[in-house]
mmCIF file of C-alpha atoms in Angstrom:
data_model
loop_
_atom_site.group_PDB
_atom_site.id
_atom_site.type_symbol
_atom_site.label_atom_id
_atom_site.label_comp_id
_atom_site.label_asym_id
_atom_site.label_seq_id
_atom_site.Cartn_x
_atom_site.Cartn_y
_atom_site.Cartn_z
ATOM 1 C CA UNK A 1 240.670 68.388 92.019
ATOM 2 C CA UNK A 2 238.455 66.992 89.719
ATOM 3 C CA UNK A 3 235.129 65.133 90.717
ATOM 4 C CA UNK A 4 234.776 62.542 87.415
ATOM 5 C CA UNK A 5 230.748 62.883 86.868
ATOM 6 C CA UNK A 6 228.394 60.319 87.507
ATOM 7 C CA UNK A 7 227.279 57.051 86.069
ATOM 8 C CA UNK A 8 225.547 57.042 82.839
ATOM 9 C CA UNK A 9 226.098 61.110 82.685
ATOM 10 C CA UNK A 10 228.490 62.162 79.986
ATOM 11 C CA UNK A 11 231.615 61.080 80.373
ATOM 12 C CA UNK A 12 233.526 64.412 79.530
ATOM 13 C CA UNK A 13 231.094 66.049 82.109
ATOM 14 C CA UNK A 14 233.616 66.524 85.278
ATOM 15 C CA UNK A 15 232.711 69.086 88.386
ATOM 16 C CA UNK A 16 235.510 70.952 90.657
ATOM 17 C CA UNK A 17 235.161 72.976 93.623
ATOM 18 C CA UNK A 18 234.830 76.718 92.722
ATOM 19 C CA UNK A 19 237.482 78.927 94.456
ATOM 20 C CA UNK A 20 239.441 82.217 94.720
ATOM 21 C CA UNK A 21 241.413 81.741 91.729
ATOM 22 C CA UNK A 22 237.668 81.161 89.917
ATOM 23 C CA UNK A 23 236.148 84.512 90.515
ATOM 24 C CA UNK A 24 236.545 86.143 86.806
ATOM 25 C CA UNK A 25 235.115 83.185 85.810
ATOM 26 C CA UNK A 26 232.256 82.772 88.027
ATOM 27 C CA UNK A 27 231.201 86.464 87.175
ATOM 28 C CA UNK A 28 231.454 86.240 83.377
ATOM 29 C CA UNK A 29 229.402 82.687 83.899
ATOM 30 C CA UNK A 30 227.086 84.740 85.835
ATOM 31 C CA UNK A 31 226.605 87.678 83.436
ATOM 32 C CA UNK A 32 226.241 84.896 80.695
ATOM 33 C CA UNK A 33 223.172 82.762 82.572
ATOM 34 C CA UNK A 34 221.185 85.195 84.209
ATOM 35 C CA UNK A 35 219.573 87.175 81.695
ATOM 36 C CA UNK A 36 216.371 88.231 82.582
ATOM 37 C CA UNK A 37 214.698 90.934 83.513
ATOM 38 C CA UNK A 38 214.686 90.492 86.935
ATOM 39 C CA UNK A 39 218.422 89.392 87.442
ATOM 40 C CA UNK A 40 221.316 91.043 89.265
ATOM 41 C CA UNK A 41 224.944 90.744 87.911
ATOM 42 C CA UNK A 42 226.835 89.327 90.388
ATOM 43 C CA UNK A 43 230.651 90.722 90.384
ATOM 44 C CA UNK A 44 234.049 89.151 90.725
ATOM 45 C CA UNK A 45 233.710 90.636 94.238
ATOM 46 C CA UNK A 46 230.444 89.550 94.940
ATOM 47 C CA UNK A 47 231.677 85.932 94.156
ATOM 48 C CA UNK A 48 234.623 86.574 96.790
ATOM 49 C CA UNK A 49 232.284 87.707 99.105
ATOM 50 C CA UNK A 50 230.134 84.489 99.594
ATOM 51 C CA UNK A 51 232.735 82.201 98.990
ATOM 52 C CA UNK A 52 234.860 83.958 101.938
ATOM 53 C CA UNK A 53 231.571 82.963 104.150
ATOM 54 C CA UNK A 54 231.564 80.412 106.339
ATOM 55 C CA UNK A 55 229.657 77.354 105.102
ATOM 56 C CA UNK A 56 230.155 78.803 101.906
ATOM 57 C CA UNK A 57 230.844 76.026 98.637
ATOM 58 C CA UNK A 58 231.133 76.019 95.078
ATOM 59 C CA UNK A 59 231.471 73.586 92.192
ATOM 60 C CA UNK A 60 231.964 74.561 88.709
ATOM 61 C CA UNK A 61 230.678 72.206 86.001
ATOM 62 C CA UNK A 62 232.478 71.602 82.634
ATOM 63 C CA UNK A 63 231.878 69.577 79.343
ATOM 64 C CA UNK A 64 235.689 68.598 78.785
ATOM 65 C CA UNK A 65 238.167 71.594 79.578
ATOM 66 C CA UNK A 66 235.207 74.009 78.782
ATOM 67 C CA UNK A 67 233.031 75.341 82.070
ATOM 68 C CA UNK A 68 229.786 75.265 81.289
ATOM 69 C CA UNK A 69 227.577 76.397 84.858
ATOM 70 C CA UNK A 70 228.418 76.298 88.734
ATOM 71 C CA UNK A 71 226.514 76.042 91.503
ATOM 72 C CA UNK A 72 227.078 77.702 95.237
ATOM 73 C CA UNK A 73 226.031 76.533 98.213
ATOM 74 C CA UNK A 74 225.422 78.193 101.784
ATOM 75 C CA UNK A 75 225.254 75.753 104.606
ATOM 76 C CA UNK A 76 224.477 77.006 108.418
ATOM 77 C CA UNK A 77 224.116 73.541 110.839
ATOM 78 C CA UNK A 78 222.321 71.132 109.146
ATOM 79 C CA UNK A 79 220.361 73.444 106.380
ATOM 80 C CA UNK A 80 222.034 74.275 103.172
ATOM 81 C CA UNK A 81 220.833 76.991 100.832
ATOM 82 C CA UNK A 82 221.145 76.946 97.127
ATOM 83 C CA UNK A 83 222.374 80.603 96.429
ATOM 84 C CA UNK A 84 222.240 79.968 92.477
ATOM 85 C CA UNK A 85 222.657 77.004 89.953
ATOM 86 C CA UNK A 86 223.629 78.157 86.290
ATOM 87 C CA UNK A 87 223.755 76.554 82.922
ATOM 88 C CA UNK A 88 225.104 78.430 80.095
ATOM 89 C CA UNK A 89 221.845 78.825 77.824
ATOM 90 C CA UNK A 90 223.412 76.811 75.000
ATOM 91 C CA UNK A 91 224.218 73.899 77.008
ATOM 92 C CA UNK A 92 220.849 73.321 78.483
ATOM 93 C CA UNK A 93 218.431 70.902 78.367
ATOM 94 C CA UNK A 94 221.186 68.416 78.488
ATOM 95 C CA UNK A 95 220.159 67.190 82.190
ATOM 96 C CA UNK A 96 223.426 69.373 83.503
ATOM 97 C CA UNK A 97 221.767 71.146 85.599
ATOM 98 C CA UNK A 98 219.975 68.388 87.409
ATOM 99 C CA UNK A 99 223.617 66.658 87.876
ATOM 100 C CA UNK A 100 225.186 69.395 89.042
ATOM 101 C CA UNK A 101 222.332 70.339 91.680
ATOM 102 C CA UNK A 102 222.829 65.939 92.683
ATOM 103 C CA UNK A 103 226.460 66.693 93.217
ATOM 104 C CA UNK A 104 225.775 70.128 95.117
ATOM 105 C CA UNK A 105 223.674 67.951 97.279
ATOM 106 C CA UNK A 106 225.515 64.814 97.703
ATOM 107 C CA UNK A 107 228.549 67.205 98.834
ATOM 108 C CA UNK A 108 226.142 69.042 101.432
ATOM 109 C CA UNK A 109 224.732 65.798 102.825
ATOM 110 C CA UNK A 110 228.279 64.508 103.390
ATOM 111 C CA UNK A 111 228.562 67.946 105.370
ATOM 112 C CA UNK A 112 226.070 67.606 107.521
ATOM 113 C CA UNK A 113 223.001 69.264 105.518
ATOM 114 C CA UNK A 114 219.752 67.374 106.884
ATOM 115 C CA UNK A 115 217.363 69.574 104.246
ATOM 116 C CA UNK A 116 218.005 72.178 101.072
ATOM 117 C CA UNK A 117 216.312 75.049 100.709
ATOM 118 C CA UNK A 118 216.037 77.420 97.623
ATOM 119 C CA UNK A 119 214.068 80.407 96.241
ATOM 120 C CA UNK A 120 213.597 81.051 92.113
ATOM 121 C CA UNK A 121 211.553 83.266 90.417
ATOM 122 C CA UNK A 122 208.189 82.475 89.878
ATOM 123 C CA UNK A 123 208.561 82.804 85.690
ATOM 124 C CA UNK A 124 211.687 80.434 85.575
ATOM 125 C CA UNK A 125 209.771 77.530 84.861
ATOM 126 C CA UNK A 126 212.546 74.962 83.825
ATOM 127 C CA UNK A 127 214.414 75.584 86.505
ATOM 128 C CA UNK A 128 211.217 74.890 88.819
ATOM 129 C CA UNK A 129 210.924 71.872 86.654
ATOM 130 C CA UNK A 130 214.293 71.144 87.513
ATOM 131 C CA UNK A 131 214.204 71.518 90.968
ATOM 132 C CA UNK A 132 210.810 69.559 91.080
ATOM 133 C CA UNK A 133 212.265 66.579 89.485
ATOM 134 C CA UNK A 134 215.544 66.638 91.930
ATOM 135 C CA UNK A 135 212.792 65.906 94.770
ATOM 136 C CA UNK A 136 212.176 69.553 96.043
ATOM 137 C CA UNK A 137 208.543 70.964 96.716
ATOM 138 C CA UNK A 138 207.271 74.490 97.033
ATOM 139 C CA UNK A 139 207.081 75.854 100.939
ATOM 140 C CA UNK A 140 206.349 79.265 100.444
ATOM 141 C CA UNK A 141 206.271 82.647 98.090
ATOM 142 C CA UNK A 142 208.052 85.991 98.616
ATOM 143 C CA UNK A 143 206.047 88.566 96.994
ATOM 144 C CA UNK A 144 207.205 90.787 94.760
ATOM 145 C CA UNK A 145 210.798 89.679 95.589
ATOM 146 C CA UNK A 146 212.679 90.361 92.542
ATOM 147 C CA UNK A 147 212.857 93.880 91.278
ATOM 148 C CA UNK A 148 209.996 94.614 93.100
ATOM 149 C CA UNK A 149 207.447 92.956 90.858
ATOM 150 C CA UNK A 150 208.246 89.467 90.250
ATOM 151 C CA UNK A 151 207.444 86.295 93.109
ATOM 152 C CA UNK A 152 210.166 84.355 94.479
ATOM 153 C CA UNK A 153 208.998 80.650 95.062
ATOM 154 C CA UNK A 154 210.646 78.747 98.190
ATOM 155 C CA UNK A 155 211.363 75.191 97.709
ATOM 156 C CA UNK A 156 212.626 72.774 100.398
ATOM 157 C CA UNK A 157 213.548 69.343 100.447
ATOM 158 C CA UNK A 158 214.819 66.304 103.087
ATOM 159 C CA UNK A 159 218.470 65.382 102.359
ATOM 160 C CA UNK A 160 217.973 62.579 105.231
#
């Protein structure tokens, strides 16, 4: 299934549920995004892992028949936790990461999710700016959370 992408958002943009059949791809996605020093690859079975969880959701983005990001979602009642949102680095600062992290939300809201919550690493600025932009504001720090040396900012926001 096929979600077509919203209004006034390129029209070849298109988002899909991630699933079981998606898990080479999510990985390779994955090893492609998250680049820095402080990131964990994140295998096949890792993928299967989360996905299997309850509350567990997934959308992969693409620009036409190409994927280009996904986004997974844990939700537990009414909180939902953004496990990771990725843009392949060529096809940023295009706004796709903003759409997909709407459509993340919109599908979480019409699950029940009363507020999102998500950490990111203190140096990943445009993705702060991203998240900052989509409404969400900083509620607390993890020190040296990644790798042992790098912060992890917490970010919340109201889906009511």
């Amino acid at each position: 299934m096929t979600v077509p992408a919203t209004e006034n958002s390129n029209p070849d943009l298109s988002f899909r549920p991630a699933g079981i059949f998606d898990l080479d791809l999510l990985a390779e996605l994955h090893r492609q995004c998250f680049q820095s020093g402080w990131d964990r690859a994140w295998s096949a079975q890792s993928f299967a892992e989360i996905l299997a969880m309850p509350g567990a959701a997934g959308l992969i983005v693409a620009d036409g028949d190409a994927p280009i990001g996904f986004g997974l979602t844990l939700r537990a009642v009414d909180e939902v936790e953004l496990l990771l949102l990725a843009i392949l680095p060529e096809q940023r600062r295009h706004g796709f990461a903003g759409k997909l992290l709407a459509a993340l939300l919109q599908r979480a809201r019409k699950e029940g999710a009363r507020r999102a919550l998500l950490e990111v690493a203190a140096p990943n600025e445009p993705a702060i700016a991203c998240y900052q932009r989509a409404g969400f504001t900083q509620c607390g720090r993890r020190k040296a959370y990644y790798s042992g040396e790098i912060d992890a900012l917490i970010f919340e926001k109201s889906l009511e």
